[in-house]
Amino acid sequence: MQDLAFHLLVFLFVAAFIAGFIDSIAGGGGMITIPAMLIAGIPPLQTLGTNKLQGLFGSGSATLSYARRGQVNLKEQLPMALMSAAGSVLGALLATIVPGDVLKAVLPFLLIAIALYFGLKPNMGDVDQHRRITPFLFTLTLVPLIGFYDGVFGPGTGSFFMLGFVTLAGFGVLKATAHTKFLNFGSNVGAFAVFLFFGAILWKVGLMMGVGQFLGAQVGSRYAMAKGAKIIKPLLVIVSIALAIRLLADPAHPLRIWVGL
């Protein structure tokens, strides 16, 4: 496709900044960047590939910010990030085989369930709780499974990682957020490699949006560390519900097609 007009590039930069800010705290940045790229006239395949490129900047920026403040040990979490990347590669490669319509139909209700869990659980804060699964088992099971989902479809990946860290690994909300970003970076790397192989990357758009993502994630992650669970919990609830509504509002959503809406 031809180069985008300057005003569209500015629009995408602003969308990426906002997405980076929100994603670094509660996930769901793709809810902003993917529609923005489609509105700008970018074809769907190139939108998905370019979204993974610019997403690398956001998740990488947030990861570095959290690591500098001691919220995550990158060396210790590297095996999890690699498993997330491996799952994402398989997901991206097998996207045409996995029943995508079923995933799209179920996802809004999973996101609403996550919002209710975080919104209604009263004793959830930044203090670690009881761990229900060993780190080794967590790394071998849930991490590649969510990474696989990110490669196949993507929206809500950060929310699923957050839920896993809080409910199974026993992490506090801020610690879970910090660790989620590194795993999200890993899944972005895996899926990006597949899209790169198939030539579905718009480099100029992706790099320009990547700058916006990087800056937004820096601001967002620092805000999250300053406010902790007080801001992370409500924003996670809002983002999950907003993403569910946006998915259900899409006329092409499988559930609306099945029931004739």
PDB file of C-alpha atoms in Angstrom:
ATOM      1  CA  MET A   1       0.000   0.000   0.000  1.00  0.00           C
ATOM      2  CA  GLN A   2       1.073   3.610  -0.533  1.00  0.00           C
ATOM      3  CA  ASP A   3       2.372   5.839   2.263  1.00  0.00           C
ATOM      4  CA  LEU A   4      -0.295   7.142   4.603  1.00  0.00           C
ATOM      5  CA  ALA A   5      -1.123  10.841   4.737  1.00  0.00           C
ATOM      6  CA  PHE A   6       0.585  12.864   7.472  1.00  0.00           C
ATOM      7  CA  HIS A   7      -2.622  13.411   9.471  1.00  0.00           C
ATOM      8  CA  LEU A   8      -3.228   9.650   9.552  1.00  0.00           C
ATOM      9  CA  LEU A   9       0.305   9.052  10.843  1.00  0.00           C
ATOM     10  CA  VAL A  10      -0.314  11.610  13.601  1.00  0.00           C
ATOM     11  CA  PHE A  11      -3.618   9.891  14.410  1.00  0.00           C
ATOM     12  CA  LEU A  12      -1.872   6.508  14.679  1.00  0.00           C
ATOM     13  CA  PHE A  13       0.935   7.956  16.819  1.00  0.00           C
ATOM     14  CA  VAL A  14      -1.574   9.390  19.312  1.00  0.00           C
ATOM     15  CA  ALA A  15      -3.525   6.105  19.329  1.00  0.00           C
ATOM     16  CA  ALA A  16      -0.299   4.200  20.033  1.00  0.00           C
ATOM     17  CA  PHE A  17       0.638   6.534  22.899  1.00  0.00           C
ATOM     18  CA  ILE A  18      -2.753   6.066  24.561  1.00  0.00           C
ATOM     19  CA  ALA A  19      -2.590   2.316  23.951  1.00  0.00           C
ATOM     20  CA  GLY A  20       0.911   2.140  25.453  1.00  0.00           C
ATOM     21  CA  PHE A  21      -0.263   3.984  28.561  1.00  0.00           C
ATOM     22  CA  ILE A  22      -3.294   1.738  29.116  1.00  0.00           C
ATOM     23  CA  ASP A  23      -1.552  -1.492  28.133  1.00  0.00           C
ATOM     24  CA  SER A  24       1.342  -0.932  30.560  1.00  0.00           C
ATOM     25  CA  ILE A  25      -1.164  -0.808  33.425  1.00  0.00           C
ATOM     26  CA  ALA A  26      -4.017  -3.141  32.535  1.00  0.00           C
ATOM     27  CA  GLY A  27      -3.442  -4.621  29.073  1.00  0.00           C
ATOM     28  CA  GLY A  28      -5.864  -4.175  26.171  1.00  0.00           C
ATOM     29  CA  GLY A  29      -3.764  -1.824  24.051  1.00  0.00           C
ATOM     30  CA  GLY A  30      -4.731  -3.705  20.908  1.00  0.00           C
ATOM     31  CA  MET A  31      -8.305  -2.588  21.516  1.00  0.00           C
ATOM     32  CA  ILE A  32      -7.103   0.876  20.478  1.00  0.00           C
ATOM     33  CA  THR A  33      -4.343   0.254  17.928  1.00  0.00           C
ATOM     34  CA  ILE A  34      -6.028  -2.405  15.771  1.00  0.00           C
ATOM     35  CA  PRO A  35      -9.227  -0.382  15.111  1.00  0.00           C
ATOM     36  CA  ALA A  36      -7.102   2.738  14.579  1.00  0.00           C
ATOM     37  CA  MET A  37      -5.060   1.031  11.850  1.00  0.00           C
ATOM     38  CA  LEU A  38      -8.173  -0.370  10.195  1.00  0.00           C
ATOM     39  CA  ILE A  39      -9.746   3.118  10.237  1.00  0.00           C
ATOM     40  CA  ALA A  40      -6.569   4.435   8.580  1.00  0.00           C
ATOM     41  CA  GLY A  41      -7.147   1.995   5.723  1.00  0.00           C
ATOM     42  CA  ILE A  42      -4.495  -0.602   6.509  1.00  0.00           C
ATOM     43  CA  PRO A  43      -5.492  -4.130   5.342  1.00  0.00           C
ATOM     44  CA  PRO A  44      -6.321  -6.656   8.116  1.00  0.00           C
ATOM     45  CA  LEU A  45      -3.263  -8.903   7.677  1.00  0.00           C
ATOM     46  CA  GLN A  46      -0.864  -5.953   7.660  1.00  0.00           C
ATOM     47  CA  THR A  47      -2.750  -4.508  10.639  1.00  0.00           C
ATOM     48  CA  LEU A  48      -2.121  -7.657  12.701  1.00  0.00           C
ATOM     49  CA  GLY A  49       1.536  -7.851  11.696  1.00  0.00           C
ATOM     50  CA  THR A  50       2.232  -4.156  12.209  1.00  0.00           C
ATOM     51  CA  ASN A  51       0.390  -4.258  15.532  1.00  0.00           C
ATOM     52  CA  LYS A  52       2.864  -6.861  16.788  1.00  0.00           C
ATOM     53  CA  LEU A  53       5.804  -4.671  15.713  1.00  0.00           C
ATOM     54  CA  GLN A  54       4.564  -1.564  17.502  1.00  0.00           C
ATOM     55  CA  GLY A  55       3.438  -3.683  20.465  1.00  0.00           C
ATOM     56  CA  LEU A  56       7.037  -4.779  20.991  1.00  0.00           C
ATOM     57  CA  PHE A  57       7.954  -1.196  21.850  1.00  0.00           C
ATOM     58  CA  GLY A  58       5.135  -0.820  24.354  1.00  0.00           C
ATOM     59  CA  SER A  59       5.605  -4.128  26.182  1.00  0.00           C
ATOM     60  CA  GLY A  60       9.395  -3.763  26.033  1.00  0.00           C
ATOM     61  CA  SER A  61       9.264  -0.204  27.367  1.00  0.00           C
ATOM     62  CA  ALA A  62       6.970  -1.168  30.257  1.00  0.00           C
ATOM     63  CA  THR A  63       9.128  -4.211  31.039  1.00  0.00           C
ATOM     64  CA  LEU A  64      12.283  -2.097  31.317  1.00  0.00           C
ATOM     65  CA  SER A  65      10.509   0.462  33.472  1.00  0.00           C
ATOM     66  CA  TYR A  66       9.231  -2.170  35.899  1.00  0.00           C
ATOM     67  CA  ALA A  67      12.608  -3.942  35.953  1.00  0.00           C
ATOM     68  CA  ARG A  68      14.477  -0.727  36.806  1.00  0.00           C
ATOM     69  CA  ARG A  69      12.243  -0.294  39.865  1.00  0.00           C
ATOM     70  CA  GLY A  70      12.843  -3.881  40.987  1.00  0.00           C
ATOM     71  CA  GLN A  71       9.302  -5.094  40.252  1.00  0.00           C
ATOM     72  CA  VAL A  72      10.499  -7.917  37.996  1.00  0.00           C
ATOM     73  CA  ASN A  73      13.759  -9.880  37.646  1.00  0.00           C
ATOM     74  CA  LEU A  74      14.242 -10.319  33.898  1.00  0.00           C
ATOM     75  CA  LYS A  75      16.857 -13.070  34.234  1.00  0.00           C
ATOM     76  CA  GLU A  76      14.646 -15.173  36.486  1.00  0.00           C
ATOM     77  CA  GLN A  77      11.582 -14.679  34.301  1.00  0.00           C
ATOM     78  CA  LEU A  78      13.349 -15.300  30.981  1.00  0.00           C
ATOM     79  CA  PRO A  79      12.228 -18.977  30.760  1.00  0.00           C
ATOM     80  CA  MET A  80       8.602 -17.868  31.089  1.00  0.00           C
ATOM     81  CA  ALA A  81       9.066 -15.228  28.377  1.00  0.00           C
ATOM     82  CA  LEU A  82      10.623 -17.831  26.055  1.00  0.00           C
ATOM     83  CA  MET A  83       7.721 -20.225  26.638  1.00  0.00           C
ATOM     84  CA  SER A  84       5.295 -17.390  25.927  1.00  0.00           C
ATOM     85  CA  ALA A  85       7.132 -16.678  22.659  1.00  0.00           C
ATOM     86  CA  ALA A  86       7.113 -20.356  21.685  1.00  0.00           C
ATOM     87  CA  GLY A  87       3.377 -20.619  22.316  1.00  0.00           C
ATOM     88  CA  SER A  88       2.772 -17.465  20.290  1.00  0.00           C
ATOM     89  CA  VAL A  89       4.740 -18.828  17.321  1.00  0.00           C
ATOM     90  CA  LEU A  90       2.613 -21.974  17.290  1.00  0.00           C
ATOM     91  CA  GLY A  91      -0.544 -19.916  17.647  1.00  0.00           C
ATOM     92  CA  ALA A  92       0.320 -17.641  14.733  1.00  0.00           C
ATOM     93  CA  LEU A  93       1.280 -20.603  12.542  1.00  0.00           C
ATOM     94  CA  LEU A  94      -1.859 -22.563  13.381  1.00  0.00           C
ATOM     95  CA  ALA A  95      -4.270 -19.629  13.282  1.00  0.00           C
ATOM     96  CA  THR A  96      -5.992 -21.014  10.197  1.00  0.00           C
ATOM     97  CA  ILE A  97      -6.642 -24.368  11.901  1.00  0.00           C
ATOM     98  CA  VAL A  98      -7.852 -23.257  15.331  1.00  0.00           C
ATOM     99  CA  PRO A  99     -11.623 -22.496  15.418  1.00  0.00           C
ATOM    100  CA  GLY A 100     -11.314 -18.728  15.511  1.00  0.00           C
ATOM    101  CA  ASP A 101     -15.072 -18.147  15.555  1.00  0.00           C
ATOM    102  CA  VAL A 102     -15.398 -20.081  18.807  1.00  0.00           C
ATOM    103  CA  LEU A 103     -12.620 -18.016  20.398  1.00  0.00           C
ATOM    104  CA  LYS A 104     -14.248 -14.770  19.296  1.00  0.00           C
ATOM    105  CA  ALA A 105     -17.645 -15.882  20.556  1.00  0.00           C
ATOM    106  CA  VAL A 106     -16.426 -16.919  24.015  1.00  0.00           C
ATOM    107  CA  LEU A 107     -13.862 -14.146  24.610  1.00  0.00           C
ATOM    108  CA  PRO A 108     -16.260 -11.317  25.648  1.00  0.00           C
ATOM    109  CA  PHE A 109     -17.723 -13.482  28.404  1.00  0.00           C
ATOM    110  CA  LEU A 110     -14.262 -14.494  29.631  1.00  0.00           C
ATOM    111  CA  LEU A 111     -13.301 -10.818  29.807  1.00  0.00           C
ATOM    112  CA  ILE A 112     -16.460  -9.956  31.738  1.00  0.00           C
ATOM    113  CA  ALA A 113     -15.681 -12.796  34.159  1.00  0.00           C
ATOM    114  CA  ILE A 114     -12.162 -11.389  34.671  1.00  0.00           C
ATOM    115  CA  ALA A 115     -13.611  -7.921  35.295  1.00  0.00           C
ATOM    116  CA  LEU A 116     -16.020  -9.311  37.888  1.00  0.00           C
ATOM    117  CA  TYR A 117     -13.257 -11.275  39.602  1.00  0.00           C
ATOM    118  CA  PHE A 118     -10.938  -8.288  39.968  1.00  0.00           C
ATOM    119  CA  GLY A 119     -13.780  -5.892  40.717  1.00  0.00           C
ATOM    120  CA  LEU A 120     -15.526  -7.939  43.407  1.00  0.00           C
ATOM    121  CA  LYS A 121     -12.612  -9.614  45.189  1.00  0.00           C
ATOM    122  CA  PRO A 122     -12.183  -7.332  48.240  1.00  0.00           C
ATOM    123  CA  ASN A 123      -8.799  -8.424  49.623  1.00  0.00           C
ATOM    124  CA  MET A 124      -6.803  -8.047  46.423  1.00  0.00           C
ATOM    125  CA  GLY A 125      -3.890  -5.640  46.750  1.00  0.00           C
ATOM    126  CA  ASP A 126      -0.166  -5.366  46.157  1.00  0.00           C
ATOM    127  CA  VAL A 127       0.791  -7.969  48.809  1.00  0.00           C
ATOM    128  CA  ASP A 128       1.556 -11.491  47.565  1.00  0.00           C
ATOM    129  CA  GLN A 129      -0.950 -14.205  48.517  1.00  0.00           C
ATOM    130  CA  HIS A 130      -0.848 -18.004  48.747  1.00  0.00           C
ATOM    131  CA  ARG A 131       0.663 -19.686  45.682  1.00  0.00           C
ATOM    132  CA  ARG A 132      -1.476 -22.474  44.197  1.00  0.00           C
ATOM    133  CA  ILE A 133       0.956 -23.736  41.551  1.00  0.00           C
ATOM    134  CA  THR A 134       4.738 -24.088  41.326  1.00  0.00           C
ATOM    135  CA  PRO A 135       6.636 -21.673  39.053  1.00  0.00           C
ATOM    136  CA  PHE A 136       7.862 -24.654  36.991  1.00  0.00           C
ATOM    137  CA  LEU A 137       4.342 -25.938  36.325  1.00  0.00           C
ATOM    138  CA  PHE A 138       3.064 -22.406  35.707  1.00  0.00           C
ATOM    139  CA  THR A 139       5.812 -21.924  33.090  1.00  0.00           C
ATOM    140  CA  LEU A 140       5.087 -25.201  31.309  1.00  0.00           C
ATOM    141  CA  THR A 141       1.295 -24.927  31.199  1.00  0.00           C
ATOM    142  CA  LEU A 142      -0.467 -21.588  31.513  1.00  0.00           C
ATOM    143  CA  VAL A 143       2.269 -19.397  30.028  1.00  0.00           C
ATOM    144  CA  PRO A 144       2.567 -21.119  26.612  1.00  0.00           C
ATOM    145  CA  LEU A 145      -1.204 -21.586  26.487  1.00  0.00           C
ATOM    146  CA  ILE A 146      -1.839 -17.844  26.822  1.00  0.00           C
ATOM    147  CA  GLY A 147       1.049 -17.161  24.435  1.00  0.00           C
ATOM    148  CA  PHE A 148      -0.607 -19.507  21.953  1.00  0.00           C
ATOM    149  CA  TYR A 149      -3.851 -17.562  22.297  1.00  0.00           C
ATOM    150  CA  ASP A 150      -1.987 -14.307  21.650  1.00  0.00           C
ATOM    151  CA  GLY A 151      -0.627 -15.724  18.403  1.00  0.00           C
ATOM    152  CA  VAL A 152      -4.031 -17.013  17.286  1.00  0.00           C
ATOM    153  CA  PHE A 153      -6.182 -14.026  18.212  1.00  0.00           C
ATOM    154  CA  GLY A 154      -4.710 -11.650  20.827  1.00  0.00           C
ATOM    155  CA  PRO A 155      -7.185  -9.282  22.543  1.00  0.00           C
ATOM    156  CA  GLY A 156      -7.198  -9.695  26.324  1.00  0.00           C
ATOM    157  CA  THR A 157      -3.840 -11.481  26.552  1.00  0.00           C
ATOM    158  CA  GLY A 158      -2.611  -9.151  29.295  1.00  0.00           C
ATOM    159  CA  SER A 159      -5.797  -9.717  31.298  1.00  0.00           C
ATOM    160  CA  PHE A 160      -5.350 -13.497  31.099  1.00  0.00           C
ATOM    161  CA  PHE A 161      -1.719 -13.285  32.238  1.00  0.00           C
ATOM    162  CA  MET A 162      -2.783 -11.000  35.099  1.00  0.00           C
ATOM    163  CA  LEU A 163      -5.477 -13.445  36.189  1.00  0.00           C
ATOM    164  CA  GLY A 164      -3.005 -16.329  36.131  1.00  0.00           C
ATOM    165  CA  PHE A 165      -0.361 -14.520  38.166  1.00  0.00           C
ATOM    166  CA  VAL A 166      -2.861 -13.344  40.798  1.00  0.00           C
ATOM    167  CA  THR A 167      -4.956 -16.499  41.197  1.00  0.00           C
ATOM    168  CA  LEU A 168      -2.363 -19.238  40.639  1.00  0.00           C
ATOM    169  CA  ALA A 169       1.056 -17.701  41.300  1.00  0.00           C
ATOM    170  CA  GLY A 170      -0.225 -15.676  44.256  1.00  0.00           C
ATOM    171  CA  PHE A 171       1.275 -12.384  43.059  1.00  0.00           C
ATOM    172  CA  GLY A 172       0.107  -8.995  44.274  1.00  0.00           C
ATOM    173  CA  VAL A 173      -1.546  -6.807  41.632  1.00  0.00           C
ATOM    174  CA  LEU A 174       1.465  -4.567  40.925  1.00  0.00           C
ATOM    175  CA  LYS A 175       3.899  -7.503  40.776  1.00  0.00           C
ATOM    176  CA  ALA A 176       1.505  -9.368  38.457  1.00  0.00           C
ATOM    177  CA  THR A 177       1.308  -6.337  36.173  1.00  0.00           C
ATOM    178  CA  ALA A 178       5.096  -6.076  35.969  1.00  0.00           C
ATOM    179  CA  HIS A 179       5.558  -9.765  35.173  1.00  0.00           C
ATOM    180  CA  THR A 180       2.701  -9.727  32.648  1.00  0.00           C
ATOM    181  CA  LYS A 181       4.506  -7.139  30.522  1.00  0.00           C
ATOM    182  CA  PHE A 182       7.600  -9.326  30.036  1.00  0.00           C
ATOM    183  CA  LEU A 183       5.485 -12.326  29.022  1.00  0.00           C
ATOM    184  CA  ASN A 184       3.482 -10.107  26.684  1.00  0.00           C
ATOM    185  CA  PHE A 185       6.764  -8.953  25.172  1.00  0.00           C
ATOM    186  CA  GLY A 186       7.706 -12.593  24.604  1.00  0.00           C
ATOM    187  CA  SER A 187       4.416 -13.430  22.897  1.00  0.00           C
ATOM    188  CA  ASN A 188       4.752 -10.311  20.738  1.00  0.00           C
ATOM    189  CA  VAL A 189       8.231 -11.418  19.640  1.00  0.00           C
ATOM    190  CA  GLY A 190       6.984 -14.882  18.675  1.00  0.00           C
ATOM    191  CA  ALA A 191       4.003 -13.693  16.646  1.00  0.00           C
ATOM    192  CA  PHE A 192       6.033 -10.862  15.098  1.00  0.00           C
ATOM    193  CA  ALA A 193       8.577 -13.383  13.783  1.00  0.00           C
ATOM    194  CA  VAL A 194       5.815 -15.274  11.983  1.00  0.00           C
ATOM    195  CA  PHE A 195       4.267 -12.134  10.468  1.00  0.00           C
ATOM    196  CA  LEU A 196       7.751 -10.982   9.444  1.00  0.00           C
ATOM    197  CA  PHE A 197       8.307 -14.270   7.615  1.00  0.00           C
ATOM    198  CA  PHE A 198       5.087 -13.726   5.652  1.00  0.00           C
ATOM    199  CA  GLY A 199       5.965 -10.086   4.861  1.00  0.00           C
ATOM    200  CA  ALA A 200       2.952  -8.621   6.687  1.00  0.00           C
ATOM    201  CA  ILE A 201       4.760  -5.695   8.347  1.00  0.00           C
ATOM    202  CA  LEU A 202       4.419  -2.004   7.432  1.00  0.00           C
ATOM    203  CA  TRP A 203       7.730  -0.794   8.831  1.00  0.00           C
ATOM    204  CA  LYS A 204       7.225   2.957   8.601  1.00  0.00           C
ATOM    205  CA  VAL A 205       3.850   2.811  10.353  1.00  0.00           C
ATOM    206  CA  GLY A 206       4.978   0.215  12.882  1.00  0.00           C
ATOM    207  CA  LEU A 207       8.136   2.053  13.922  1.00  0.00           C
ATOM    208  CA  MET A 208       6.363   5.400  14.153  1.00  0.00           C
ATOM    209  CA  MET A 209       3.627   3.878  16.305  1.00  0.00           C
ATOM    210  CA  GLY A 210       6.325   2.072  18.269  1.00  0.00           C
ATOM    211  CA  VAL A 211       7.714   5.425  19.411  1.00  0.00           C
ATOM    212  CA  GLY A 212       4.238   6.393  20.638  1.00  0.00           C
ATOM    213  CA  GLN A 213       3.879   3.033  22.391  1.00  0.00           C
ATOM    214  CA  PHE A 214       7.289   3.382  24.060  1.00  0.00           C
ATOM    215  CA  LEU A 215       6.507   6.831  25.439  1.00  0.00           C
ATOM    216  CA  GLY A 216       2.982   5.902  26.538  1.00  0.00           C
ATOM    217  CA  ALA A 217       4.226   2.782  28.310  1.00  0.00           C
ATOM    218  CA  GLN A 218       6.881   4.771  30.178  1.00  0.00           C
ATOM    219  CA  VAL A 219       4.258   7.170  31.504  1.00  0.00           C
ATOM    220  CA  GLY A 220       1.760   4.398  32.267  1.00  0.00           C
ATOM    221  CA  SER A 221       4.155   2.052  34.062  1.00  0.00           C
ATOM    222  CA  ARG A 222       5.476   4.842  36.285  1.00  0.00           C
ATOM    223  CA  TYR A 223       1.931   5.884  37.114  1.00  0.00           C
ATOM    224  CA  ALA A 224       1.049   2.270  37.969  1.00  0.00           C
ATOM    225  CA  MET A 225       4.056   1.944  40.289  1.00  0.00           C
ATOM    226  CA  ALA A 226       3.098   5.176  42.031  1.00  0.00           C
ATOM    227  CA  LYS A 227      -0.552   4.185  42.544  1.00  0.00           C
ATOM    228  CA  GLY A 228      -0.362   0.374  42.733  1.00  0.00           C
ATOM    229  CA  ALA A 229      -3.555  -1.667  43.015  1.00  0.00           C
ATOM    230  CA  LYS A 230      -5.621   1.504  43.526  1.00  0.00           C
ATOM    231  CA  ILE A 231      -5.311   2.335  39.823  1.00  0.00           C
ATOM    232  CA  ILE A 232      -4.504  -1.087  38.326  1.00  0.00           C
ATOM    233  CA  LYS A 233      -7.646  -2.867  39.579  1.00  0.00           C
ATOM    234  CA  PRO A 234     -10.248  -0.351  38.351  1.00  0.00           C
ATOM    235  CA  LEU A 235      -8.472   0.188  35.033  1.00  0.00           C
ATOM    236  CA  LEU A 236      -8.229  -3.568  34.471  1.00  0.00           C
ATOM    237  CA  VAL A 237     -11.970  -3.890  35.124  1.00  0.00           C
ATOM    238  CA  ILE A 238     -12.790  -0.985  32.789  1.00  0.00           C
ATOM    239  CA  VAL A 239     -10.514  -2.223  29.997  1.00  0.00           C
ATOM    240  CA  SER A 240     -11.858  -5.803  30.189  1.00  0.00           C
ATOM    241  CA  ILE A 241     -15.496  -4.654  30.035  1.00  0.00           C
ATOM    242  CA  ALA A 242     -14.752  -2.126  27.267  1.00  0.00           C
ATOM    243  CA  LEU A 243     -13.004  -4.787  25.194  1.00  0.00           C
ATOM    244  CA  ALA A 244     -15.921  -7.190  25.709  1.00  0.00           C
ATOM    245  CA  ILE A 245     -18.421  -4.518  24.611  1.00  0.00           C
ATOM    246  CA  ARG A 246     -16.344  -3.604  21.560  1.00  0.00           C
ATOM    247  CA  LEU A 247     -16.132  -7.250  20.495  1.00  0.00           C
ATOM    248  CA  LEU A 248     -19.870  -7.801  20.946  1.00  0.00           C
ATOM    249  CA  ALA A 249     -20.667  -4.550  19.100  1.00  0.00           C
ATOM    250  CA  ASP A 250     -18.868  -5.757  15.977  1.00  0.00           C
ATOM    251  CA  PRO A 251     -21.518  -6.773  13.379  1.00  0.00           C
ATOM    252  CA  ALA A 252     -19.133  -9.526  12.250  1.00  0.00           C
ATOM    253  CA  HIS A 253     -18.912 -11.051  15.733  1.00  0.00           C
ATOM    254  CA  PRO A 254     -19.837 -14.778  15.447  1.00  0.00           C
ATOM    255  CA  LEU A 255     -22.407 -14.600  18.269  1.00  0.00           C
ATOM    256  CA  ARG A 256     -24.329 -11.803  16.538  1.00  0.00           C
ATOM    257  CA  ILE A 257     -24.252 -13.740  13.268  1.00  0.00           C
ATOM    258  CA  TRP A 258     -25.419 -16.962  14.942  1.00  0.00           C
ATOM    259  CA  VAL A 259     -28.411 -15.304  16.652  1.00  0.00           C
ATOM    260  CA  GLY A 260     -29.214 -13.062  13.680  1.00  0.00           C
ATOM    261  CA  LEU A 261     -28.514  -9.640  15.292  1.00  0.00           C
TER     262      LEU A 261
END
